[in-house]
Coordinates of C-alpha atoms in Angstrom, one line a residue:
Chain A
W1099 CA -18.3 -22.4 52.1
P1100 CA -16.2 -20.7 49.4
S1101 CA -19.4 -18.9 47.9
L1102 CA -20.0 -17.4 51.1
L1103 CA -16.6 -16.0 51.2
F1104 CA -17.3 -14.5 47.8
D1105 CA -20.2 -12.7 49.0
L1106 CA -18.3 -11.3 51.8
Y1107 CA -15.3 -10.4 49.7
P1108 CA -16.8 -9.1 46.5
P1109 CA -14.3 -8.2 43.6
P1110 CA -13.4 -4.6 43.4
P1111 CA -15.8 -2.4 41.1
Q1112 CA -13.9 -2.0 38.0
A1113 CA -13.7 1.3 36.3
K1114 CA -16.3 1.4 33.6
R1115 CA -14.7 1.6 30.1
M1116 CA -16.4 3.8 27.6
R1117 CA -18.1 3.0 24.4
A1118 CA -18.0 5.4 21.5
L1119 CA -20.8 5.4 18.6
V1120 CA -19.4 6.8 15.4
A1121 CA -22.0 7.6 12.5
V1122 CA -20.3 7.4 9.0
K1123 CA -22.0 8.3 5.7
R1124 CA -21.4 7.2 2.0
V1125 CA -21.1 10.2 -0.2
V1126 CA -19.5 11.0 -3.5
D1127 CA -15.8 11.0 -3.4
Y1128 CA -14.6 14.7 -2.6
A1129 CA -12.4 14.5 -5.9
V1130 CA -15.1 13.8 -8.4
K1131 CA -16.3 16.3 -10.6
I1132 CA -20.1 16.5 -9.9
R1133 CA -22.5 16.2 -12.9
V1134 CA -26.3 17.0 -12.6
K1135 CA -28.4 14.2 -14.2
G1136 CA -29.9 14.7 -17.6
D1137 CA -33.4 15.0 -16.2
K1138 CA -32.4 17.5 -13.7
S1139 CA -33.5 15.1 -10.9
G1140 CA -30.4 15.1 -9.2
V1141 CA -26.7 14.3 -9.1
E1142 CA -25.4 11.6 -11.2
T1143 CA -24.4 8.9 -8.9
A1144 CA -24.4 5.8 -11.3
G1145 CA -20.6 4.6 -11.7
V1146 CA -19.3 7.4 -9.7
K1147 CA -16.7 6.9 -6.8
M1148 CA -18.1 6.9 -3.5
S1149 CA -16.3 7.3 -0.2
M1150 CA -16.6 7.9 3.1
N1151 CA -17.7 11.7 3.9
P1152 CA -14.3 13.2 5.0
F1153 CA -16.0 14.6 8.1
C1154 CA -16.9 11.3 9.3
E1155 CA -13.1 9.9 8.5
I1156 CA -12.2 12.5 11.0
A1157 CA -14.8 11.3 13.6
V1158 CA -13.8 7.7 13.2
E1159 CA -10.0 8.7 13.6
E1160 CA -10.8 10.7 16.9
A1161 CA -12.2 7.7 18.2
V1162 CA -9.7 5.4 17.5
R1163 CA -7.1 7.7 19.0
L1164 CA -9.3 7.8 22.3
K1165 CA -9.3 3.9 22.1
E1166 CA -5.3 3.8 21.7
K1167 CA -5.4 6.0 24.6
K1168 CA -7.4 3.7 26.5
V1169 CA -10.3 6.3 27.3
V1170 CA -12.7 4.4 25.0
E1171 CA -12.8 0.6 25.2
E1172 CA -15.1 -0.2 22.2
I1173 CA -16.1 1.8 18.8
V1174 CA -19.2 0.8 17.2
A1175 CA -19.8 2.4 13.7
V1176 CA -23.0 2.9 11.9
S1177 CA -24.3 3.9 8.7
I1178 CA -27.5 4.6 7.1
G1179 CA -27.6 3.9 3.4
P1180 CA -27.9 1.3 0.7
K1181 CA -26.2 -1.9 0.7
Q1182 CA -23.0 -0.6 -0.6
S1183 CA -22.7 1.6 2.6
A1184 CA -21.5 -2.0 4.3
D1185 CA -18.1 -0.9 2.4
T1186 CA -18.2 2.4 4.1
L1187 CA -18.5 0.5 7.4
R1188 CA -15.7 -1.9 6.4
T1189 CA -13.5 1.3 6.0
A1190 CA -14.4 2.0 9.7
L1191 CA -13.5 -1.4 10.7
A1192 CA -10.1 -1.2 9.0
M1193 CA -9.5 2.1 10.7
G1194 CA -10.0 0.6 14.1
A1195 CA -13.8 0.4 14.8
D1196 CA -14.6 -2.9 16.7
R1197 CA -18.3 -3.6 15.5
A1198 CA -20.4 -1.9 12.4
V1199 CA -24.2 -1.6 12.4
H1200 CA -25.9 -1.0 8.9
I1201 CA -29.2 0.4 8.7
N1202 CA -30.2 -0.3 5.2
H1203 CA -32.1 2.1 3.3
D1204 CA -32.3 3.0 -0.2
G1205 CA -32.9 6.7 -1.4
I1206 CA -32.4 10.3 0.0
L1207 CA -32.3 10.7 3.7
Q1208 CA -33.0 14.1 5.5
P1209 CA -31.1 14.8 8.6
L1210 CA -34.1 14.6 11.1
A1211 CA -34.7 11.0 9.7
V1212 CA -31.2 10.1 10.3
A1213 CA -31.2 11.6 13.7
K1214 CA -34.2 9.8 14.7
L1215 CA -32.5 6.7 13.6
L1216 CA -29.5 7.2 14.9
K1217 CA -31.1 7.9 18.5
A1218 CA -32.7 4.2 18.1
V1219 CA -29.1 2.9 17.7
V1220 CA -28.1 4.9 20.8
D1221 CA -30.8 3.7 22.9
K1222 CA -29.6 0.3 22.1
E1223 CA -26.0 0.6 22.3
S1224 CA -25.8 3.2 25.4
P1225 CA -22.7 4.8 24.1
D1226 CA -20.8 7.3 26.3
V1227 CA -20.0 9.7 23.5
V1228 CA -21.5 9.8 19.9
F1229 CA -19.2 11.2 17.0
V1230 CA -20.2 12.3 13.8
G1231 CA -19.0 14.7 11.0
K1232 CA -20.0 18.1 11.3
Q1233 CA -21.6 18.0 7.9
A1234 CA -21.6 15.8 4.8
I1235 CA -19.9 17.2 1.7
D1236 CA -23.3 16.0 -0.4
D1237 CA -25.8 18.3 1.4
D1238 CA -23.8 20.3 3.5
A1239 CA -26.6 20.2 6.0
N1240 CA -24.7 20.3 9.6
Q1241 CA -27.7 19.4 11.3
T1242 CA -27.8 15.7 12.4
G1243 CA -25.3 15.8 15.1
Q1244 CA -27.3 19.0 16.6
M1245 CA -30.5 17.1 16.1
L1246 CA -29.4 13.8 17.6
A1247 CA -28.4 15.6 20.6
G1248 CA -31.4 17.7 20.8
L1249 CA -33.8 14.3 20.3
L1250 CA -31.6 12.6 23.3
G1251 CA -31.6 15.7 25.2
W1252 CA -27.6 15.6 25.5
P1253 CA -24.9 18.0 25.4
Q1254 CA -23.2 19.0 22.1
G1255 CA -19.6 19.9 21.2
T1256 CA -20.0 20.9 17.5
F1257 CA -17.2 22.0 14.8
C1258 CA -14.8 20.3 17.4
S1259 CA -11.2 20.9 16.3
K1260 CA -9.8 19.7 19.7
L1261 CA -11.2 17.1 22.5
E1262 CA -10.1 16.2 25.7
I1263 CA -12.0 13.4 27.8
A1264 CA -11.5 12.8 31.3
D1265 CA -13.5 11.9 34.5
K1266 CA -16.6 11.8 32.6
K1267 CA -16.3 15.3 31.1
A1268 CA -15.5 16.1 27.8
T1269 CA -13.7 19.6 27.0
V1270 CA -14.2 20.6 23.3
E1271 CA -12.6 23.5 21.4
R1272 CA -15.0 24.9 18.7
E1273 CA -14.1 26.6 15.8
V1274 CA -16.7 29.3 15.6
D1275 CA -16.8 32.5 13.3
G1276 CA -15.2 34.8 16.1
G1277 CA -12.4 32.1 16.7
I1278 CA -11.9 29.1 19.0
E1279 CA -14.5 28.8 21.9
T1280 CA -13.7 26.2 24.6
V1281 CA -16.8 24.4 26.0
S1282 CA -17.2 21.8 28.9
M1283 CA -19.9 19.2 29.2
G1284 CA -20.7 16.0 31.0
L1285 CA -20.8 12.6 29.1
P1286 CA -22.7 11.2 27.4
A1287 CA -22.5 13.9 24.7
V1288 CA -22.7 14.5 20.9
I1289 CA -19.3 15.7 19.3
T1290 CA -19.3 17.0 15.6
A1291 CA -15.7 16.7 14.0
D1292 CA -14.4 19.7 12.1
L1293 CA -11.7 19.6 9.6
R1294 CA -8.7 20.3 12.1
L1295 CA -9.5 17.9 14.7
N1296 CA -7.2 15.5 13.3
D1297 CA -5.5 13.8 10.2
P1298 CA -7.1 10.2 9.6
R1299 CA -4.9 7.4 9.3
Y1300 CA -4.5 5.2 6.4
A1301 CA -6.2 1.8 6.8
T1302 CA -3.4 -0.9 7.6
L1303 CA -3.4 -4.1 5.6
P1304 CA -3.7 -6.4 8.4
N1305 CA -6.9 -4.3 9.6
I1306 CA -8.3 -4.4 6.1
M1307 CA -8.0 -8.2 6.3
K1308 CA -9.7 -8.2 9.7
A1309 CA -12.4 -5.9 8.2
K1310 CA -13.0 -8.1 5.4
K1311 CA -14.2 -10.9 7.9
Chain E
M826 CA -10.6 -1.4 -0.2
L827 CA -6.8 -2.3 -0.5
R828 CA -6.6 -0.6 -3.8
E829 CA -8.3 2.4 -2.3
M830 CA -6.1 2.5 0.5
C831 CA -2.9 2.4 -1.6
R832 CA -4.4 4.7 -4.4
S833 CA -5.1 7.3 -1.5
F834 CA -1.8 7.0 0.1
A835 CA 0.1 7.2 -3.4
D836 CA -1.9 10.2 -4.4
T837 CA -1.4 12.1 -1.0
E838 CA 2.3 11.2 -0.1
L839 CA 4.0 9.8 -3.2
A840 CA 2.7 11.5 -6.4
P841 CA 3.4 15.1 -5.0
N842 CA 6.7 14.4 -4.0
A843 CA 8.0 11.7 -6.6
G844 CA 9.1 14.6 -8.8
K845 CA 11.2 16.3 -6.3
W846 CA 12.7 12.8 -5.0
D847 CA 13.7 12.0 -8.8
Q848 CA 15.3 15.3 -9.3
E849 CA 17.2 15.5 -6.0
H850 CA 17.8 11.9 -6.0
T851 CA 16.6 11.5 -2.4
F852 CA 15.3 8.0 -0.9
P853 CA 11.6 8.5 0.4
A854 CA 12.5 7.7 3.7
E855 CA 9.5 9.0 5.6
A856 CA 7.1 7.4 2.8
V857 CA 8.8 4.0 3.5
K858 CA 8.9 4.4 6.9
A859 CA 5.1 4.9 6.8
M860 CA 4.4 2.1 4.5
G861 CA 5.9 -0.6 7.3
P862 CA 3.1 -0.1 9.8
M863 CA 0.5 -0.1 6.8
G864 CA 1.7 -3.6 6.1
L865 CA 2.9 -2.9 2.8
M866 CA 6.3 -4.1 3.1
G867 CA 5.4 -7.7 3.6
V868 CA 2.1 -7.9 2.1
S869 CA 2.0 -11.6 1.5
Q870 CA 4.3 -12.7 4.3
P871 CA 3.0 -14.5 7.1
T872 CA 1.4 -12.8 9.9
E873 CA 3.7 -14.9 12.5
Y874 CA 6.7 -13.4 10.7
G875 CA 5.3 -9.6 10.7
G876 CA 3.7 -9.6 7.3
S877 CA 0.1 -8.9 6.3
G878 CA -0.8 -12.4 5.1
M879 CA -2.5 -11.3 2.0
D880 CA -2.5 -13.1 -1.3
V881 CA -0.5 -12.6 -4.2
M882 CA -3.3 -10.8 -6.1
S883 CA -3.4 -8.1 -3.3
Y884 CA 0.1 -7.7 -3.4
A885 CA 0.0 -7.2 -7.2
I886 CA -2.7 -4.5 -6.7
A887 CA -0.7 -2.9 -4.0
I888 CA 2.5 -2.5 -6.1
E889 CA 0.6 -1.0 -9.0
E890 CA -1.1 1.6 -7.1
I891 CA 2.0 2.7 -5.2
S892 CA 4.0 2.7 -8.4
R893 CA 1.4 4.9 -10.1
G894 CA 2.4 7.4 -7.3
C895 CA 6.3 6.8 -7.6
A896 CA 7.8 4.1 -9.8
G897 CA 10.8 4.5 -7.3
T898 CA 9.0 3.7 -4.1
G899 CA 7.2 0.7 -6.1
V900 CA 10.4 -1.0 -6.6
I901 CA 11.7 -0.3 -3.2
M902 CA 8.7 -1.9 -2.1
S903 CA 8.7 -4.8 -4.5
A904 CA 12.3 -5.6 -3.8
N905 CA 11.6 -5.8 -0.1
N906 CA 8.5 -8.0 -0.6
S907 CA 9.4 -10.4 -3.5
L908 CA 13.3 -10.6 -3.6
Y909 CA 14.0 -10.4 0.0
C910 CA 11.2 -11.6 2.2
D911 CA 9.9 -14.3 -0.4
P912 CA 13.2 -16.5 -0.2
L913 CA 13.1 -16.4 3.7
R914 CA 9.6 -17.3 3.6
M915 CA 10.2 -20.1 1.2
F916 CA 13.5 -21.5 2.2
G917 CA 14.1 -20.1 5.7
T918 CA 14.2 -22.1 9.2
P919 CA 11.8 -20.7 11.6
E920 CA 14.9 -19.3 13.6
Q921 CA 16.1 -17.5 10.6
N922 CA 12.6 -16.0 9.9
E923 CA 12.4 -14.9 13.3
E924 CA 15.7 -12.9 12.9
W925 CA 15.7 -12.3 9.4
L926 CA 12.1 -12.0 8.1
T927 CA 10.1 -10.7 10.8
P928 CA 11.7 -6.9 11.3
F929 CA 12.0 -6.9 7.3
A930 CA 8.4 -7.7 6.4
S931 CA 7.1 -5.4 9.3
G932 CA 9.0 -2.7 7.5
E933 CA 11.2 -2.1 10.4
K934 CA 14.1 -3.0 8.4
L935 CA 14.8 -3.0 4.7
G936 CA 16.2 -5.9 2.5
C937 CA 17.6 -6.7 -0.7
F938 CA 18.8 -9.5 -3.1
A939 CA 22.2 -9.8 -4.5
L940 CA 22.7 -11.9 -7.6
S941 CA 23.8 -9.8 -10.4
E942 CA 27.6 -8.9 -10.2
P943 CA 29.9 -6.5 -12.8
S944 CA 30.3 -9.2 -15.3
T945 CA 27.3 -11.4 -14.5
G946 CA 23.6 -10.4 -15.3
S947 CA 21.6 -12.6 -17.5
D948 CA 24.4 -15.5 -17.3
A949 CA 23.3 -16.0 -13.5
G950 CA 24.9 -19.1 -13.0
A951 CA 28.3 -17.6 -13.7
Q952 CA 28.6 -16.3 -10.4
T953 CA 32.3 -15.0 -9.5
T954 CA 31.3 -14.2 -5.6
V955 CA 32.7 -17.1 -3.6
A956 CA 31.8 -18.4 -0.1
T957 CA 34.6 -20.6 1.2
V958 CA 34.3 -22.8 4.4
D959 CA 36.5 -21.8 7.4
G960 CA 35.5 -23.8 10.6
D961 CA 32.2 -22.8 11.3
H962 CA 31.8 -19.7 9.2
Y963 CA 31.8 -19.0 5.6
V964 CA 34.0 -16.1 4.2
L965 CA 32.4 -14.4 1.1
N966 CA 34.7 -12.5 -1.3
G967 CA 33.3 -10.9 -4.4
T968 CA 31.2 -7.8 -5.7
K969 CA 27.4 -7.7 -6.6
N970 CA 26.2 -5.0 -8.8
W971 CA 23.0 -3.0 -9.3
I972 CA 21.5 -4.1 -6.0
T973 CA 18.2 -2.2 -5.2
N974 CA 18.0 -1.0 -1.8
G975 CA 21.5 -1.6 -1.5
P976 CA 22.6 1.7 0.1
Q977 CA 19.8 1.6 2.6
A978 CA 19.4 -2.1 3.4
D979 CA 19.9 -3.7 6.8
G980 CA 20.1 -7.1 5.3
A981 CA 21.1 -8.9 2.1
V982 CA 20.2 -12.3 0.6
V983 CA 23.6 -12.8 -1.3
F984 CA 24.4 -15.5 -3.7
A985 CA 27.8 -17.3 -4.3
M986 CA 29.7 -20.1 -5.5
T987 CA 30.3 -22.7 -2.9
D988 CA 31.3 -25.1 -5.5
K989 CA 32.8 -24.4 -8.8
T990 CA 32.6 -27.7 -10.3
K991 CA 28.8 -27.9 -9.7
K992 CA 28.5 -25.0 -12.0
N993 CA 24.6 -23.9 -11.1
K994 CA 24.2 -26.7 -8.7
G995 CA 27.5 -25.1 -6.8
I996 CA 25.8 -21.6 -5.9
S997 CA 24.5 -21.1 -2.3
A998 CA 22.3 -18.2 -0.8
F999 CA 23.5 -16.4 2.3
L1000 CA 21.9 -13.8 4.7
V1001 CA 24.4 -11.0 5.5
A1002 CA 23.5 -8.3 7.8
K1003 CA 24.7 -4.4 7.3
G1004 CA 27.7 -3.6 9.4
T1005 CA 29.4 -7.1 9.1
P1006 CA 32.9 -6.7 9.0
G1007 CA 34.1 -7.1 5.4
F1008 CA 30.6 -6.0 3.9
S1009 CA 30.8 -2.6 2.4
T1010 CA 28.6 -0.6 -0.3
G1011 CA 29.6 0.9 -3.1
K1012 CA 28.5 4.4 -4.1
P1013 CA 24.9 5.0 -5.4
E1014 CA 24.3 4.7 -9.0
D1015 CA 23.3 8.0 -11.0
K1016 CA 20.5 6.4 -12.7
L1017 CA 18.2 7.5 -15.6
G1018 CA 15.3 6.6 -13.7
I1019 CA 13.7 5.3 -10.6
R1020 CA 16.0 7.8 -8.9
A1021 CA 14.2 7.8 -5.5
S1022 CA 15.4 3.9 -5.5
G1023 CA 18.9 3.5 -4.3
T1024 CA 21.1 1.2 -6.2
C1025 CA 24.6 0.3 -5.7
S1026 CA 27.3 -2.3 -5.5
L1027 CA 27.9 -4.7 -2.4
I1028 CA 31.5 -5.6 -1.9
F1029 CA 32.5 -8.5 0.4
E1030 CA 36.2 -8.7 1.3
N1031 CA 36.9 -11.7 3.4
C1032 CA 33.5 -11.1 4.8
R1033 CA 32.9 -14.0 7.7
I1034 CA 29.5 -14.9 8.2
P1035 CA 28.4 -17.8 10.7
K1036 CA 27.3 -21.1 8.9
S1037 CA 23.8 -20.3 10.2
S1038 CA 23.6 -17.7 7.7
L1039 CA 23.3 -20.2 5.0
L1040 CA 19.6 -20.1 3.3
G1041 CA 18.3 -23.3 2.4
K1042 CA 21.1 -25.9 1.4
E1043 CA 24.6 -25.7 -0.2
G1044 CA 24.1 -25.8 -3.9
E1045 CA 20.5 -25.0 -3.8
G1046 CA 21.2 -21.2 -4.5
F1047 CA 20.3 -21.2 -8.3
K1048 CA 17.0 -22.7 -7.5
I1049 CA 16.3 -20.4 -4.6
A1050 CA 17.1 -17.3 -7.0
M1051 CA 15.3 -18.7 -9.8
K1052 CA 12.0 -19.5 -7.8
T1053 CA 12.3 -15.9 -6.1
L1054 CA 12.6 -14.2 -9.6
D1055 CA 9.3 -16.1 -10.7
G1056 CA 7.4 -14.2 -8.0
G1057 CA 9.7 -10.9 -8.4
R1058 CA 8.4 -10.7 -12.0
I1059 CA 4.7 -10.5 -10.9
G1060 CA 5.9 -7.4 -8.8
I1061 CA 7.9 -5.8 -11.6
G1062 CA 4.9 -6.4 -14.0
A1063 CA 2.7 -4.7 -11.5
Q1064 CA 5.2 -1.7 -11.2
A1065 CA 5.6 -1.5 -14.9
L1066 CA 1.5 -1.5 -14.8
G1067 CA 1.4 1.5 -12.5
I1068 CA 3.9 3.3 -14.7
A1069 CA 2.0 2.6 -17.8
Q1070 CA -1.5 3.6 -16.1
A1071 CA 0.1 6.8 -14.8
S1072 CA 1.2 7.5 -18.4
L1073 CA -2.2 7.0 -19.6
D1074 CA -4.2 9.2 -16.8
A1075 CA -1.8 12.0 -17.4
A1076 CA -2.2 11.9 -21.4
A1077 CA -5.9 11.3 -21.0
G1078 CA -6.4 14.2 -18.7
Y1079 CA -4.1 16.5 -21.1
A1080 CA -6.0 15.7 -24.1
H1081 CA -9.2 17.1 -22.9
E1082 CA -7.5 20.2 -21.9
R1083 CA -5.2 20.8 -24.8
K1084 CA -6.6 22.7 -27.7
A1085 CA -5.4 22.8 -31.4
F1086 CA -7.0 23.6 -34.6
G1087 CA -9.8 25.0 -32.7
A1088 CA -10.9 21.9 -30.3
P1089 CA -9.4 19.8 -27.5
I1090 CA -6.9 17.6 -29.0
A1091 CA -9.0 14.4 -27.5
K1092 CA -11.1 15.2 -30.8
L1093 CA -8.6 14.0 -33.0
Q1094 CA -8.3 10.5 -34.1
A1095 CA -4.5 10.4 -34.0
I1096 CA -4.8 11.1 -30.3
Q1097 CA -7.8 8.6 -29.8
F1098 CA -5.9 5.9 -31.5
K1099 CA -2.9 6.4 -29.3
L1100 CA -4.9 6.5 -26.0
A1101 CA -6.8 3.3 -27.2
D1102 CA -3.7 1.5 -28.1
M1103 CA -2.4 2.6 -24.6
A1104 CA -5.2 1.5 -22.9
T1105 CA -5.7 -1.9 -24.6
K1106 CA -1.7 -2.8 -23.9
I1107 CA -2.7 -2.0 -20.2
E1108 CA -5.7 -3.9 -19.9
A1109 CA -3.9 -6.9 -21.4
S1110 CA -0.7 -6.5 -19.1
R1111 CA -3.0 -6.2 -16.1
L1112 CA -4.7 -9.4 -17.2
L1113 CA -1.6 -11.3 -17.3
V1114 CA -0.2 -10.0 -14.2
W1115 CA -3.4 -11.0 -12.3
R1116 CA -3.6 -14.6 -14.1
A1117 CA 0.1 -15.0 -12.9
A1118 CA -0.9 -14.1 -9.3
Q1119 CA -4.1 -16.2 -9.6
L1120 CA -1.9 -19.1 -10.4
K1121 CA 0.7 -18.7 -7.9
D1122 CA -2.3 -18.2 -5.1
A1123 CA -3.7 -21.3 -6.2
G1124 CA -0.4 -23.1 -5.7
E1125 CA 0.0 -23.9 -9.6
P1126 CA 3.2 -23.4 -11.6
Y1127 CA 3.3 -19.8 -12.9
S1128 CA 6.6 -19.1 -14.4
K1129 CA 5.6 -19.0 -17.7
E1130 CA 2.7 -16.6 -17.0
A1131 CA 4.8 -14.5 -14.6
A1132 CA 7.5 -14.2 -17.5
M1133 CA 4.7 -13.1 -19.8
A1134 CA 3.4 -10.4 -17.4
K1135 CA 6.5 -9.1 -16.9
L1136 CA 7.6 -8.7 -20.5
H1137 CA 4.3 -7.6 -21.7
A1138 CA 3.9 -4.9 -18.9
S1139 CA 7.5 -3.5 -19.3
E1140 CA 6.9 -3.1 -23.0
A1141 CA 3.6 -1.6 -22.6
A1142 CA 5.1 0.7 -19.8
T1143 CA 7.7 2.1 -22.3
F1144 CA 5.0 2.3 -25.1
C1145 CA 2.5 4.3 -23.0
A1146 CA 5.3 6.5 -21.6
H1147 CA 6.5 7.3 -25.0
Q1148 CA 3.1 7.9 -26.3
A1149 CA 2.3 10.0 -23.4
I1150 CA 5.3 12.3 -24.1
Q1151 CA 4.1 12.3 -27.7
I1152 CA 0.5 13.6 -26.6
F1153 CA 2.1 16.2 -24.5
G1154 CA 4.4 17.4 -27.3
G1155 CA 6.8 19.9 -25.8
Y1156 CA 5.2 20.0 -22.5
G1157 CA 6.2 16.4 -22.1
Y1158 CA 9.9 17.0 -22.7
V1159 CA 10.1 19.2 -19.3
T1160 CA 10.2 18.5 -15.7
D1161 CA 7.1 20.4 -15.0
Y1162 CA 5.0 17.6 -16.1
P1163 CA 5.5 14.1 -14.7
V1164 CA 5.4 12.2 -18.1
E1165 CA 9.3 12.6 -18.8
R1166 CA 9.8 11.0 -15.6
Y1167 CA 7.5 8.0 -16.4
Y1168 CA 9.3 7.6 -19.6
R1169 CA 12.7 7.5 -17.7
D1170 CA 11.2 5.1 -15.0
A1171 CA 9.7 2.8 -17.6
R1172 CA 12.7 1.9 -19.4
I1173 CA 14.4 0.0 -16.8
T1174 CA 11.3 -2.5 -16.4
E1175 CA 12.6 -4.1 -19.4
I1176 CA 15.9 -4.7 -18.0
Y1177 CA 16.1 -5.6 -14.4
E1178 CA 14.6 -9.0 -12.9
G1179 CA 15.3 -10.8 -16.1
T1180 CA 15.6 -8.7 -19.5
S1181 CA 13.1 -9.1 -21.9
E1182 CA 15.2 -11.6 -23.8
V1183 CA 15.5 -13.9 -20.7
Q1184 CA 11.8 -13.6 -20.3
R1185 CA 11.4 -14.7 -24.0
L1186 CA 13.8 -17.6 -23.3
V1187 CA 11.8 -18.6 -20.1
I1188 CA 8.6 -18.6 -22.1
A1189 CA 9.9 -20.4 -25.1
G1190 CA 11.5 -23.2 -22.6
A1191 CA 7.9 -23.5 -20.9
I1192 CA 6.2 -23.9 -24.7
L1193 CA 8.6 -26.1 -25.9
G1194 CA 8.2 -28.3 -22.8
E1195 CA 4.6 -28.4 -23.3
Y1196 CA 5.0 -29.7 -26.9
K1197 CA 7.9 -32.3 -26.3

């Protein structure tokens, strides 16, 4: 009896809340004086301070602000790197991300490889928006976001300095050589964060505690 | 992560402004306001009362990093955490904690601790401020001196004599809110250092407070004060550590750049020895502070270790700041560089929250007790 009623009067469909995927990279801290290794094989990273790429911080911050505005319901952070990348992910959690995915890899990574790995994560997580920093300060490649969008066949809003998301659409102001360009795209989309998009917050102590767990 | 966050905050928000706050004698209101939501004003306070629920070790690390940026901001934070919030956490009833701890641990309000008087410092038992019973109120009369956060505080833990005949055991602790009739503040002191931190007298003239403002039991005041100061010593030890570290950072950086006799002065053994001595004293102080924090976290007795930490770190801070000025030479004597501020900031750490002499008494008392 009661179950028949349930089928006759199904609950109203809930507005689907969005999921954001934010990719973050562990890089040499911006304040470190870079030195080349003695054998010239690369840059000295042993014992050097590492941090989250500044543009990735801006990307995380934008996702967190969307969550505070209730546009995004869940933020998943992802990082590809050695075991210490877990610390970078913890910082993302402490800033407000809900879950973190760590793809363990030692050694150099090229943007195309990263983009392919991120596509696999996107296929699994089905985010509505992917945030990445516009470029990493170690290689300054400025390729991963664009390549990911290409592999996914998604629209891309790169060098984003202002973002509005409403009605499954993203309006992106982009800082380009000629000035500011405004583009509009449907979701899902890839957004790459530029410097003036926002000022990242400091992690709060309670969030740091939660992130440690 | 905690150290990173505090260091980043100190480097970006505190260090660039510390010189200006020092010279203009301004309270860093915006920075302190930002520190509340970050959880820095109640690091070890329970989360159910607005705090961050972290351990004492985390607190010590946080204070050191903040003080490295601005020692004034460090003591504002330390006084709120250790001197105001801790006694409430340890001795407050749940109702008192709801009203007097939660808004202060969350940084919404600022607290202070009022024990010292114009003629009572190290001899803390000789309280002249009195609290007399009048119906269901206490009436406070007296003056408190050198109160950190005094000019800005929304609430104060105030110590007063309730029974002169019982001497130390006749002192009680009270909670007094800003704006209570009969409670006023004196003019802010013009100090040598930590000038970003406001310090003033608290004046009580027939100040009536409800009986519910009594913290702990009547006669427990001295015990509350001493227990609170034990923890406060870890905070001040960490603050002194921050000043010492800032001095070393500045001096070592300068030594690489300044040239004399054809090479950077870092090549001169006289400078190298100074830096080595500074660094060693800092490491030793840090380990003492961490040891005291570790013992407190484990729930073990830590008075002796806390006194050692505060004593050693404060003397290390004065030493390091002094040597830093020496390494900077003439440039260390002008306000263009921060080392003269470190020198002035360091000096108070040997005096407040128990002078170095009192610390030695505490340590000696503990040692002699062990050998009885």
